Structures are given as C-alpha cells and as structure tokens.
PDB file of C-alpha atoms in Angstrom:
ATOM      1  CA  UNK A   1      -3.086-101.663  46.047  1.00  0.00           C
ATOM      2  CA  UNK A   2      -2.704-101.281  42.030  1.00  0.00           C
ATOM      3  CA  UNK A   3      -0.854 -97.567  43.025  1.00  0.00           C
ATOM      4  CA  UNK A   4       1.293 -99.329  45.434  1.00  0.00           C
ATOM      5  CA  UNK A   5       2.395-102.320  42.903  1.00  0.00           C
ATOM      6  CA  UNK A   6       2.592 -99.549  40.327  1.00  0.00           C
ATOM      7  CA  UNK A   7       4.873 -97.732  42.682  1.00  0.00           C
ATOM      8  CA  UNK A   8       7.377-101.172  43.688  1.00  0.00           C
ATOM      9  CA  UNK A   9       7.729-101.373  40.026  1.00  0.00           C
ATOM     10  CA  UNK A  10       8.918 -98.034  39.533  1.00  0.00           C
ATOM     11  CA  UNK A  11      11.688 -98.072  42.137  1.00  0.00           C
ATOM     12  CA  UNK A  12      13.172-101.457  40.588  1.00  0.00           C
ATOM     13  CA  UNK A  13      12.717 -99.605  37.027  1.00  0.00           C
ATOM     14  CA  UNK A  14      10.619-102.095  35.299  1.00  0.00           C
ATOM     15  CA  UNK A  15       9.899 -99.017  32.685  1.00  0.00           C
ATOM     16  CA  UNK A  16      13.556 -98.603  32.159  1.00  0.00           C
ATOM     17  CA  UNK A  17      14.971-102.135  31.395  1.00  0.00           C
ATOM     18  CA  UNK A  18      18.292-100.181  30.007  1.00  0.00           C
ATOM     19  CA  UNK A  19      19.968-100.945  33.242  1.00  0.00           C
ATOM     20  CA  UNK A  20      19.601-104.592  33.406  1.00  0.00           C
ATOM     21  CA  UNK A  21      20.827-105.041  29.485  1.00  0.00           C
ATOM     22  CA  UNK A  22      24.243-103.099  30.512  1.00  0.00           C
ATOM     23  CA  UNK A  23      24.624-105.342  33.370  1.00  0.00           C
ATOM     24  CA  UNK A  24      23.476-108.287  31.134  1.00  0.00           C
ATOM     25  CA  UNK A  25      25.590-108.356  28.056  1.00  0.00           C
ATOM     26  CA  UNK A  26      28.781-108.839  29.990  1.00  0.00           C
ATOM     27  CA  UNK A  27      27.046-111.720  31.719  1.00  0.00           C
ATOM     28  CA  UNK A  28      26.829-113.082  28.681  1.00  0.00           C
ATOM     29  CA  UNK A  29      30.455-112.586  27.096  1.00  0.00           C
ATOM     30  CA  UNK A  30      31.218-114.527  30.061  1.00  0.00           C
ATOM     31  CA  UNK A  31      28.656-117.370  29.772  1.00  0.00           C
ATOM     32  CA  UNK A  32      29.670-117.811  26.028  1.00  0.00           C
ATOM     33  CA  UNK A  33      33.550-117.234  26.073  1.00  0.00           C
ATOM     34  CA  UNK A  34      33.806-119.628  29.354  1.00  0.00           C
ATOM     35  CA  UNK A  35      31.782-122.508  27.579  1.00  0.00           C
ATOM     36  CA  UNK A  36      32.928-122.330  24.267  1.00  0.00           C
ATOM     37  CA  UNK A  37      29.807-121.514  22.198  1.00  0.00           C
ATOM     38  CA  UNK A  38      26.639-121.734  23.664  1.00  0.00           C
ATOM     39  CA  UNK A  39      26.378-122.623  27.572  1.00  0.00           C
ATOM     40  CA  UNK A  40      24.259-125.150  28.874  1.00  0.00           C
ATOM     41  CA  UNK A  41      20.256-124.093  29.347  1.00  0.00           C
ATOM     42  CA  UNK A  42      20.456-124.097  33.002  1.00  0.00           C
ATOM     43  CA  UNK A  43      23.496-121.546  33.200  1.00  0.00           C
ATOM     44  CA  UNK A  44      21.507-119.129  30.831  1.00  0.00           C
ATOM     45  CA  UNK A  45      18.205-118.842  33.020  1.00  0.00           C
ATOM     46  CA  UNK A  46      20.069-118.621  36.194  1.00  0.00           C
ATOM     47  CA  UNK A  47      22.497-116.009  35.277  1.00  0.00           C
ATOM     48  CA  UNK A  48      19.722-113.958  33.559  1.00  0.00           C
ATOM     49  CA  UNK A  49      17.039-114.169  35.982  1.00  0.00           C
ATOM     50  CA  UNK A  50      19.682-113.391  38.292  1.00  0.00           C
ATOM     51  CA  UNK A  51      21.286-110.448  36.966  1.00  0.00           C
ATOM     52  CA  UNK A  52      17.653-108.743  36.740  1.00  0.00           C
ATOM     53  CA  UNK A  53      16.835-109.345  40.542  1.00  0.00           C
ATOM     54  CA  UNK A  54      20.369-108.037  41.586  1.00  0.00           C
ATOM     55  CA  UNK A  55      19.461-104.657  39.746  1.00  0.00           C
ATOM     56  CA  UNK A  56      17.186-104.556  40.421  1.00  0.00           C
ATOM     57  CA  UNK A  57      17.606-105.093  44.438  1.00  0.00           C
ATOM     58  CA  UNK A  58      20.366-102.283  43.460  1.00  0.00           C
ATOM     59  CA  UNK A  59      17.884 -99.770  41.810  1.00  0.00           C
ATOM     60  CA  UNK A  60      15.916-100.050  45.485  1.00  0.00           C
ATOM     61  CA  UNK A  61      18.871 -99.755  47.146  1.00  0.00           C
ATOM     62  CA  UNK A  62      20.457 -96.902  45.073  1.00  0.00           C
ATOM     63  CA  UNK A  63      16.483 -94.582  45.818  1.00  0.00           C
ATOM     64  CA  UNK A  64      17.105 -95.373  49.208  1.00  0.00           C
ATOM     65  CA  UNK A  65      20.569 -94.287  49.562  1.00  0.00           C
ATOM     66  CA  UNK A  66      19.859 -91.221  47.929  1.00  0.00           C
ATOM     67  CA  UNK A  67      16.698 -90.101  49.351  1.00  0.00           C
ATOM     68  CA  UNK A  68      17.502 -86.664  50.207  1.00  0.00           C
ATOM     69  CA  UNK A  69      19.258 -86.153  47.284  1.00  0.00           C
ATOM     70  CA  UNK A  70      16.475 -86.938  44.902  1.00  0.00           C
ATOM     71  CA  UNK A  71      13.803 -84.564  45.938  1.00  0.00           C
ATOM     72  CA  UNK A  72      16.742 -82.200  44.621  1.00  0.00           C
ATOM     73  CA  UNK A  73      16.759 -82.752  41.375  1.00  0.00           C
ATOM     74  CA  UNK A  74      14.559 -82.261  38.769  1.00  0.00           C
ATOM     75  CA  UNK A  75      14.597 -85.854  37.265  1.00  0.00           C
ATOM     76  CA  UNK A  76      14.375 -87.603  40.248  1.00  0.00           C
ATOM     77  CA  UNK A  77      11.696 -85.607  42.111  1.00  0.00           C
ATOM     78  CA  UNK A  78       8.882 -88.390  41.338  1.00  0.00           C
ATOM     79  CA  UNK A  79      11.371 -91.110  42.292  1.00  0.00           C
ATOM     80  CA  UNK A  80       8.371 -93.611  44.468  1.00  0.00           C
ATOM     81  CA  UNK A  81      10.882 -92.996  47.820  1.00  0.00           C
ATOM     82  CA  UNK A  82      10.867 -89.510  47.711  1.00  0.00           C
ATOM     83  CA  UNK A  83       7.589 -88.975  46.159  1.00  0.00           C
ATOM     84  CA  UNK A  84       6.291 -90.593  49.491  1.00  0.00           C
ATOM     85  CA  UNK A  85       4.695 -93.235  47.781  1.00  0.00           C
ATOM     86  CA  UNK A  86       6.775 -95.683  49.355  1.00  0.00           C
ATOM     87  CA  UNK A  87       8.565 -95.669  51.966  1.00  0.00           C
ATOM     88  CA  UNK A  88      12.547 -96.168  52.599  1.00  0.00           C
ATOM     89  CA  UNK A  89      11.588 -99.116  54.952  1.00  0.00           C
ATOM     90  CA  UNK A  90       9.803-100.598  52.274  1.00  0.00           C
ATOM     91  CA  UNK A  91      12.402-100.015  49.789  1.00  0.00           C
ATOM     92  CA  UNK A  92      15.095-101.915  51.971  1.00  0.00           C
ATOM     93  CA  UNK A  93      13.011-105.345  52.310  1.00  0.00           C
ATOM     94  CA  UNK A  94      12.227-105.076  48.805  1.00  0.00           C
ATOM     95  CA  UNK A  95      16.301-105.217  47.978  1.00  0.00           C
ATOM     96  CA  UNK A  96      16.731-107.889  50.994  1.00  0.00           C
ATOM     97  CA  UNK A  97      13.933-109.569  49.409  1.00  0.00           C
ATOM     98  CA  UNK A  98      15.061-109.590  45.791  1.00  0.00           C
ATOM     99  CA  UNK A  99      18.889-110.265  46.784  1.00  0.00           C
ATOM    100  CA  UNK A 100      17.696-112.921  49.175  1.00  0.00           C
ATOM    101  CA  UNK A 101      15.928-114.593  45.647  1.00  0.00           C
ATOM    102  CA  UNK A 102      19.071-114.437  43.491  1.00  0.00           C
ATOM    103  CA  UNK A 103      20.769-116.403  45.835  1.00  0.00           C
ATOM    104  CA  UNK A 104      18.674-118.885  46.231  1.00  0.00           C
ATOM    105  CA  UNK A 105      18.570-119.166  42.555  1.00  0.00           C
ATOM    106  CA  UNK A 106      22.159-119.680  42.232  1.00  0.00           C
ATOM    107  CA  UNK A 107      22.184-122.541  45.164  1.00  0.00           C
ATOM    108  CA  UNK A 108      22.548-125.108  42.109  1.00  0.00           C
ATOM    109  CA  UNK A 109      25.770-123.683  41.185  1.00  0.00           C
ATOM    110  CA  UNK A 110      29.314-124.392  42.801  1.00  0.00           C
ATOM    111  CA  UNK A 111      30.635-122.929  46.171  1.00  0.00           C
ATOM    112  CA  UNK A 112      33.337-120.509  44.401  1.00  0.00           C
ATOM    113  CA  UNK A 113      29.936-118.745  42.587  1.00  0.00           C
ATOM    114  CA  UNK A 114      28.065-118.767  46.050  1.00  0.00           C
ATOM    115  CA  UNK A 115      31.173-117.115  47.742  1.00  0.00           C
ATOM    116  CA  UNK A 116      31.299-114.679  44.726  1.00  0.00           C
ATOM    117  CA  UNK A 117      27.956-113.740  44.989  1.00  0.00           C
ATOM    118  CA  UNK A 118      28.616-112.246  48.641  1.00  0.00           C
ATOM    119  CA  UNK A 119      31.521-109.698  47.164  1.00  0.00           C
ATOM    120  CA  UNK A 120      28.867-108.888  44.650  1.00  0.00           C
ATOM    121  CA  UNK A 121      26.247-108.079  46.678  1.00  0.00           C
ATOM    122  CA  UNK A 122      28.333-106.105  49.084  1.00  0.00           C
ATOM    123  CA  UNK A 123      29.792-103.644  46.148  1.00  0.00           C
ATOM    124  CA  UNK A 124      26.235-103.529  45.149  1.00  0.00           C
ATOM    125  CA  UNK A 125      25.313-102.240  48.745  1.00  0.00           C
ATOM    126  CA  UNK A 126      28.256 -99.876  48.890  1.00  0.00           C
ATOM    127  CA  UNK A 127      28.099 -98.217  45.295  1.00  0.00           C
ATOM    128  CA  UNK A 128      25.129 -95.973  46.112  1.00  0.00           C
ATOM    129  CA  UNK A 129      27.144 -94.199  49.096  1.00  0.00           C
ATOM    130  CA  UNK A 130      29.991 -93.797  47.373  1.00  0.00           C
ATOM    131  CA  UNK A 131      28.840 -90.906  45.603  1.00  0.00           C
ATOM    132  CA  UNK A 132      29.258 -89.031  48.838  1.00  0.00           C
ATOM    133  CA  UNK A 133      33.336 -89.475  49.390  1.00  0.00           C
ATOM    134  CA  UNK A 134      34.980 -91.416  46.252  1.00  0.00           C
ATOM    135  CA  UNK A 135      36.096 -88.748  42.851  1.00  0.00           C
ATOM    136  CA  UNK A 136      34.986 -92.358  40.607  1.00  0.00           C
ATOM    137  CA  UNK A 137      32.363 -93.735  41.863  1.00  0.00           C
ATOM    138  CA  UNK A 138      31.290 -95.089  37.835  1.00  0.00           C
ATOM    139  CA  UNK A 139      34.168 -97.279  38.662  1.00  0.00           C
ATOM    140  CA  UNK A 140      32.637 -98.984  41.696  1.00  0.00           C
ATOM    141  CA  UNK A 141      29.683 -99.201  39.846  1.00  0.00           C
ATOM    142  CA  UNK A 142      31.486-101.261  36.775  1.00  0.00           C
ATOM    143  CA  UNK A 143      33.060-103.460  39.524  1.00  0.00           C
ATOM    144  CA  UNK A 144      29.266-104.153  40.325  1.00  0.00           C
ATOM    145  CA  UNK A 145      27.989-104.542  36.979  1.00  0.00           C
ATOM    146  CA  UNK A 146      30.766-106.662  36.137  1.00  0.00           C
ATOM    147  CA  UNK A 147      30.884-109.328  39.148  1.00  0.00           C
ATOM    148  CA  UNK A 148      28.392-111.390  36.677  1.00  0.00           C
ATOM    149  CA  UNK A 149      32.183-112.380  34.704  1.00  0.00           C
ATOM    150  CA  UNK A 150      33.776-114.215  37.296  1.00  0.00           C
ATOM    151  CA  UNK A 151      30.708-115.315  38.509  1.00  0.00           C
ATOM    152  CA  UNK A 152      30.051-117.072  35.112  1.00  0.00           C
ATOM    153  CA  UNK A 153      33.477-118.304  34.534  1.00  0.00           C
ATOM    154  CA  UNK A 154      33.164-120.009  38.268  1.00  0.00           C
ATOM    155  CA  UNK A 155      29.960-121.561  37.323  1.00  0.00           C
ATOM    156  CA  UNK A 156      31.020-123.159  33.831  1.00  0.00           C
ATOM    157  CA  UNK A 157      34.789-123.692  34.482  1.00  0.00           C
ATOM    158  CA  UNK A 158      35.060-123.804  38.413  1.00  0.00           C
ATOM    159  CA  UNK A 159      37.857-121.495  38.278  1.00  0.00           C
ATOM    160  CA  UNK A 160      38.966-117.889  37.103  1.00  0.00           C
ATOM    161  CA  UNK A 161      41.057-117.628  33.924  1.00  0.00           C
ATOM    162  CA  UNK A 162      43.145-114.258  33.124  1.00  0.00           C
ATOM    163  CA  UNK A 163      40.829-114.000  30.363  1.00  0.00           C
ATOM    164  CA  UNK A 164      37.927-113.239  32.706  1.00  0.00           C
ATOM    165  CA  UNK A 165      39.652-110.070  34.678  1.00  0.00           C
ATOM    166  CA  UNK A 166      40.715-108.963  31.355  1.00  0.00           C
ATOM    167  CA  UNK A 167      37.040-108.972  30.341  1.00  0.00           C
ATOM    168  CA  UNK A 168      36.261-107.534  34.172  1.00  0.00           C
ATOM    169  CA  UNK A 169      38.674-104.640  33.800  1.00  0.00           C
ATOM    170  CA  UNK A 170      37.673-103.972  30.224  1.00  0.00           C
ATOM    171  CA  UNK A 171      33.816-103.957  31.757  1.00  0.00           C
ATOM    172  CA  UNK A 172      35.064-101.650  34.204  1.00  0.00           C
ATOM    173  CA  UNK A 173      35.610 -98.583  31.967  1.00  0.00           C
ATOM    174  CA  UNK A 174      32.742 -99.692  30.184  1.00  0.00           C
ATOM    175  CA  UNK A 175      30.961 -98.626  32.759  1.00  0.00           C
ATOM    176  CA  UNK A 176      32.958 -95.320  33.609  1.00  0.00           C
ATOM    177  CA  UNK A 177      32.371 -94.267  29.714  1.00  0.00           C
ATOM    178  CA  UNK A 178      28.593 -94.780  29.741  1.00  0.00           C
ATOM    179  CA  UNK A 179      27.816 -93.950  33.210  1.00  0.00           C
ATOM    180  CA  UNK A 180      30.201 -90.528  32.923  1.00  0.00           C
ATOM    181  CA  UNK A 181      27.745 -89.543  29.912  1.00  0.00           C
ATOM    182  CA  UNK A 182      24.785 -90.154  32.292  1.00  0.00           C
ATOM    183  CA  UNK A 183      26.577 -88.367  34.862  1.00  0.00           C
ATOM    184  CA  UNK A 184      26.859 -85.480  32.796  1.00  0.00           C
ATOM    185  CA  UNK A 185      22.885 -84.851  32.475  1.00  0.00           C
ATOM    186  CA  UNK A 186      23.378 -84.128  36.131  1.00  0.00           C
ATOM    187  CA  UNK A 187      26.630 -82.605  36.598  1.00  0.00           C
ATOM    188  CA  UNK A 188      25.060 -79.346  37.808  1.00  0.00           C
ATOM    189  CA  UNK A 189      22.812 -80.806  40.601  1.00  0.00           C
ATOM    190  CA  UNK A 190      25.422 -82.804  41.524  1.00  0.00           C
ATOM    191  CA  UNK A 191      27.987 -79.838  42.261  1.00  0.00           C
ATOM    192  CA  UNK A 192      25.218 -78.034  43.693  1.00  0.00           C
ATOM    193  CA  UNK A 193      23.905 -81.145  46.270  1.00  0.00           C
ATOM    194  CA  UNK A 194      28.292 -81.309  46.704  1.00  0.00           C
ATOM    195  CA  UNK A 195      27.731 -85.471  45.123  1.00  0.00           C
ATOM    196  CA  UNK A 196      31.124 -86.531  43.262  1.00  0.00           C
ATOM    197  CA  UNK A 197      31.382 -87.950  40.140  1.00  0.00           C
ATOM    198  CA  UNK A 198      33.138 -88.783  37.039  1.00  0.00           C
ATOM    199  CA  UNK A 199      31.757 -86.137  35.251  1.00  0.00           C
ATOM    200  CA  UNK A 200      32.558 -83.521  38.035  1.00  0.00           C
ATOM    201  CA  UNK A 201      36.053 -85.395  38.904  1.00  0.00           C
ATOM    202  CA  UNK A 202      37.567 -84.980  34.631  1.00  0.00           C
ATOM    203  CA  UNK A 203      35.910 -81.651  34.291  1.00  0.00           C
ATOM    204  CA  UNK A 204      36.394 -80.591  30.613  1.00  0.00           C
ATOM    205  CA  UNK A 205      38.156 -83.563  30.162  1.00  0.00           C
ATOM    206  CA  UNK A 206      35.528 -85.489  30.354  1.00  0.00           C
ATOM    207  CA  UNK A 207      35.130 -86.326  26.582  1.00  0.00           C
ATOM    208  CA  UNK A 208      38.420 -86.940  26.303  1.00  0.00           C
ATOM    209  CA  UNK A 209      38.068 -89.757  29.506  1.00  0.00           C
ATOM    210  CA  UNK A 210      35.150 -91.138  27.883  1.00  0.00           C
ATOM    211  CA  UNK A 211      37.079 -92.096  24.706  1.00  0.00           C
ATOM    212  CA  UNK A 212      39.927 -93.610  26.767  1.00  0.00           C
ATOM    213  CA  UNK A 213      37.861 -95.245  28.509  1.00  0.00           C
ATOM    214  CA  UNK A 214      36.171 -96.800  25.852  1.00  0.00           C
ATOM    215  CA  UNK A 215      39.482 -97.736  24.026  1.00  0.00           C
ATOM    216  CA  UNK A 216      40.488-100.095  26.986  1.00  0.00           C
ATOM    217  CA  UNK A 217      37.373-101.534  26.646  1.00  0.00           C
ATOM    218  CA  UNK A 218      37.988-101.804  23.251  1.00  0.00           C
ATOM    219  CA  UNK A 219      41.422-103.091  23.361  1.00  0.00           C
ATOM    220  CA  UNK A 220      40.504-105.538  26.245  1.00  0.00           C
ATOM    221  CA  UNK A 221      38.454-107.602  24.002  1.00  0.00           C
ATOM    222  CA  UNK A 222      40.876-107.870  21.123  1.00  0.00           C
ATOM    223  CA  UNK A 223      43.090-109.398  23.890  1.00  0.00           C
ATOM    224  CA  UNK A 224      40.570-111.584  25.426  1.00  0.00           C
ATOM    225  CA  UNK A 225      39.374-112.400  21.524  1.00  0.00           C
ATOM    226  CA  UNK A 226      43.435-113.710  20.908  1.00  0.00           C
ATOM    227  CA  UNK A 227      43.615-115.644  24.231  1.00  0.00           C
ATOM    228  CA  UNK A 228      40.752-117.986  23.303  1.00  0.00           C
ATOM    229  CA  UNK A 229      41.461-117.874  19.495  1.00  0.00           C
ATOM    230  CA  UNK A 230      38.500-116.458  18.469  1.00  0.00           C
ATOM    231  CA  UNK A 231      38.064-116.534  14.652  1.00  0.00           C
ATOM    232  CA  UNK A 232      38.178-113.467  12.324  1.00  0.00           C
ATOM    233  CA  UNK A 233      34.166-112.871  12.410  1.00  0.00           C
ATOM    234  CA  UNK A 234      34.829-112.072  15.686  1.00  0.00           C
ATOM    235  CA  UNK A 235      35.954-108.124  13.931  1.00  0.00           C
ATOM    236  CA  UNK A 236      32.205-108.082  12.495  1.00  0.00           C
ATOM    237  CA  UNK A 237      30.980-107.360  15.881  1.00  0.00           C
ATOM    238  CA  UNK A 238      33.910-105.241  17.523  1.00  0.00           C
ATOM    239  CA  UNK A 239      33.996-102.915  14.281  1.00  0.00           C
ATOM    240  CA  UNK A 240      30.273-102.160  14.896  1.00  0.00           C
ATOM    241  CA  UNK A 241      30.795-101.730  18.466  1.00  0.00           C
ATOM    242  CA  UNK A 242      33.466 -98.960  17.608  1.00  0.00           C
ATOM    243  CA  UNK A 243      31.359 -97.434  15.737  1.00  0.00           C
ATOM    244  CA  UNK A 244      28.639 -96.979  18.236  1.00  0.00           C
ATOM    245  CA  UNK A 245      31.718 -95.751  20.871  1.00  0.00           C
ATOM    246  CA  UNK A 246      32.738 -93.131  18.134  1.00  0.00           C
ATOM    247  CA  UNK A 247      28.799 -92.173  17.530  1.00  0.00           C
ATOM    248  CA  UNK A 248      28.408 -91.775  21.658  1.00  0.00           C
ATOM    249  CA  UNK A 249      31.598 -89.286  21.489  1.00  0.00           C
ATOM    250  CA  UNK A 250      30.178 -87.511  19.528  1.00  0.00           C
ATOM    251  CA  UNK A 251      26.655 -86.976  21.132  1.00  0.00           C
ATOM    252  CA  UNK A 252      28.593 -85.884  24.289  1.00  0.00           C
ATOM    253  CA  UNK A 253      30.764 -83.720  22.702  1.00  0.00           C
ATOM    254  CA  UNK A 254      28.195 -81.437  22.351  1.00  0.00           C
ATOM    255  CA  UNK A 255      27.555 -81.769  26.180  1.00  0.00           C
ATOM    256  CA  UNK A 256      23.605 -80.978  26.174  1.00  0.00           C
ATOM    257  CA  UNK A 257      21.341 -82.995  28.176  1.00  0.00           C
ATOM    258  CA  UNK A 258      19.671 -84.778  25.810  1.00  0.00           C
ATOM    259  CA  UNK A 259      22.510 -85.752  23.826  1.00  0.00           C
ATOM    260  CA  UNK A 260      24.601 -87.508  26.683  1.00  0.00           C
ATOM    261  CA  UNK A 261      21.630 -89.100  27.995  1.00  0.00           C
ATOM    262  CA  UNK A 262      21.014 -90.563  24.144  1.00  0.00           C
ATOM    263  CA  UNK A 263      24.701 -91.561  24.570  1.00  0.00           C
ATOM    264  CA  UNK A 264      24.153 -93.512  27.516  1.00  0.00           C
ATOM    265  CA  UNK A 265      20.945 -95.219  26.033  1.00  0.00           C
ATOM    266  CA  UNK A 266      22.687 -95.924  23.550  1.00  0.00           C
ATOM    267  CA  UNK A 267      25.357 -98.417  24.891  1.00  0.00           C
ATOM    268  CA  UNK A 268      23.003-101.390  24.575  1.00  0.00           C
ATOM    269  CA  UNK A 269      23.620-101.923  21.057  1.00  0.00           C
ATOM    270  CA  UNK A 270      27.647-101.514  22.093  1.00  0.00           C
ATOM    271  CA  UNK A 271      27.435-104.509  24.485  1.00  0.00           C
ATOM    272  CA  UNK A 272      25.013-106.422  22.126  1.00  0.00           C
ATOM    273  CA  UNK A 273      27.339-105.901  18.945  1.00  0.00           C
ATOM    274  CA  UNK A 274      30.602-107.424  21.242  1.00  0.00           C
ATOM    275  CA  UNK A 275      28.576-110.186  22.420  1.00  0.00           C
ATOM    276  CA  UNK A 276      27.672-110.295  18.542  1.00  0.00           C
ATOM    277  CA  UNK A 277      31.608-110.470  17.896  1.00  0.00           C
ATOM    278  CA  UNK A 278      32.052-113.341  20.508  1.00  0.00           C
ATOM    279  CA  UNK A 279      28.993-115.314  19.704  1.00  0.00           C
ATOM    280  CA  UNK A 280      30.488-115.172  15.991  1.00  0.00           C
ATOM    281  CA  UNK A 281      34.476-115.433  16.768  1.00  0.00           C
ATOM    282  CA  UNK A 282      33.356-118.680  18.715  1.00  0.00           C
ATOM    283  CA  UNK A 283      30.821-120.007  16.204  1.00  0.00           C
ATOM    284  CA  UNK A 284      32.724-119.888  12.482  1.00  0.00           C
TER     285      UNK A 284
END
C-alpha cells in the first residue's frame, strides 16, 4: 500500500513542487493586481489549493499521454506509468478525481469563473497530445498555466479587463522561454521519438527565441504596471526579474543539459521577483 501511495505521489510530482510555483505566481499577479493590494482570504486558499490540484490532475494526465514515449527516454524511464507501478487506468481517475476537486472548490465563486474553469481544464487535457502534431506546443502549455489570470480577475472583479490578457499573453511566452530551456534537455529524444517542440521547431535559434520571448514578458508587465498605476517600487521587482531572464540566457547559451535544466529551475525566483514588483507597485 505505502509503494502504491509512494507511487500516486510521484506521478502528480509531489517531489518536484517547481511546476505548481510556475503555474502559481501568475495566479497571484492576478489575485493582487485585480483586488488592489491584498485579496480577500477566501480568494487566496481557493485559487491556491486549486492551482495545485489542476497540476497536478495535469502531471497525471501529461504520464498518461505519453506513456510510450517515456520508457524512451532516459529521464523518464522510472516515470510510476511506465515503470508499471501504476497503471494508465489508474492515472486517468486520479486526474478525473483531482479536476473533479478543484471544481468543487471553486463552486463559491461566480458563474463566469465556473465557465472558465471548463476552457481550462480542456487545454489542460489537450496540451499533453499536442506534442505529437503542433511545432509550439510550450505555447499551449502557457495558455494552460495561465487560465488562473482570467480566472482570478472573474472571481474578484466579475469581469475581464485588457489588463488581464495583457498579463495572459505576457504569461504565455513566459512559458515558451522556460519550458523551451526544459525542452532542450530533451531535444535529442525528442527528434529521435519524432515529438515536436520549441526547442526542435527554433533550432539554433533557440537562444535567441528564448530572449524574445522573455522580453514580451518583460515588456507586458511594464504595460500592465502603467494601466493600473502602479508606483515606482514596482521597478525593484521587474529589475531583479531581468536579471534572473539575463542569468537563464546565459545558462542555455551554453546548451548542456544541466545548464538549461538549471535555467528552467530557475524561473521561480523570476515569477516570485514580478509578483515582488506588483505586491510593491500596489503597496507604496
């Protein structure tokens, strides 16, 4: 029983809580740009508790999908699917299961979040396949780590302000900066198991796509920061952030393993130090 347990937490990545902090922090630019400061206790809990279910219902979902890819590759050889510890059965009602609880935890909240939180889970169900037929699919999988924006601007506000798909689109090549680095620890498995991906799709451009990708980021939240008149503090935390994006460019310049997977790692402290620059821009 304590193998199988051991297992479950495996597949949703309870050892690698990396994942849920990149799909957290822009949670949380929402939740504190849409109420002003700090949002009301209620919002907090419900957005974070849900935004760790919903990856990790994807993380089951992504093992599944990718099954007979897995046993493949090197890294993901011990994956609890493939490993036959689990089964892909099991791995399905766990993501029903744990999808099926975020929901329910967001029943308190109004009918435009509810109705959001369908789109959400359906990119969340697609993104793992996409890897088979779309040249981006780090894009999809921004559009899936970024659905907590709107979803947070609908609960506070009850509507969608242009600041929020400013700060959606800007999440969007977040994603496709970090997850491109990640995607370049694997780039040769990939072309061999004929997967597409960022890293495959810009070639030896890909350090070059990285950095534009994280200057729209960039520049997205000095727009977002001058729509809602965020004070000058608000620089303490963007200058830090570009100076974790220019550190990351630098580790995958070098394109070894280790050093693009650091980069990737590495991107919580870029989300946290933005959030740092909103939480301040609002407060002073």
């Amino acid at each position: 029983m304590l193998q199988r347990l051991l297992a479950y937490a495996y597949l949703i990545r309870l050892d690698k809580p990396i994942g849920t902090l990149l799909l957290l922090w822009p949670t949380l630019w929402a939740l504190w740009l849409a109420s002003g400061g700090f949002p009301e206790w209620s919002f907090l809990i419900i957005f974070s508790i849900g935004t760790f279910l919903m990856r990790s219902a994807g993380c089951a979902m992504n093992d599944y999908a990718d099954r007979e890819f897995d046993r493949h590759v090197l890294r993901t050889q011990g994956r609890p699917i493939t490993s036959g510890k689990i089964s892909g059965k099991e791995a399905l009602v766990i993501a029903a299961s744990l999808a099926l609880l975020a929901f329910l935890l967001i029943q308190p909240l109004n009918e435009l979040t509810k109705e959001l939180s369908f789109l959400a889970v359906a990119v969340a169900i697609i993104y793992p396949f996409t890897k088979r037929f779309f040249a981006l699919p780090q894009a999809v999988l921004g559009i899936a780590f970024g659905f907590g924006i709107p979803m947070a601007y609908a609960a506070v506000l009850g509507f969608i302000p242009l600041e929020a798909w400013i700060l959606f689109v800007g999440n969007v090549f977040w994603a496709i900066a970090y997850d491109t680095a990640y995607a370049m620890v694997d780039r040769e498995d990939d072309l061999r198991l004929g997967l597409r991906t960022s890293a495959i799709t810009f070639g030896r451009f890909d350090v070059l796509a990285i950095g534009v990708s994280y200057s729209i980021l960039l520049v997205s939240q000095i727009v977002v920061a001058e729509l809602v008149n965020l004070s000058h503090y608000f620089w303490i935390g963007w200058t830090l952030a570009l100076a974790c994006a220019l550190y990351h460019l630098k580790l995958v310049s070098s394109r070894k393993r280790e050093d693009c997977f650091k980069a990737f790692r590495h991107n919580n402290w870029l989300g946290g130090f933005l959030f740092l620059g909103i939480v301040l821009g609002l407060g002073f």
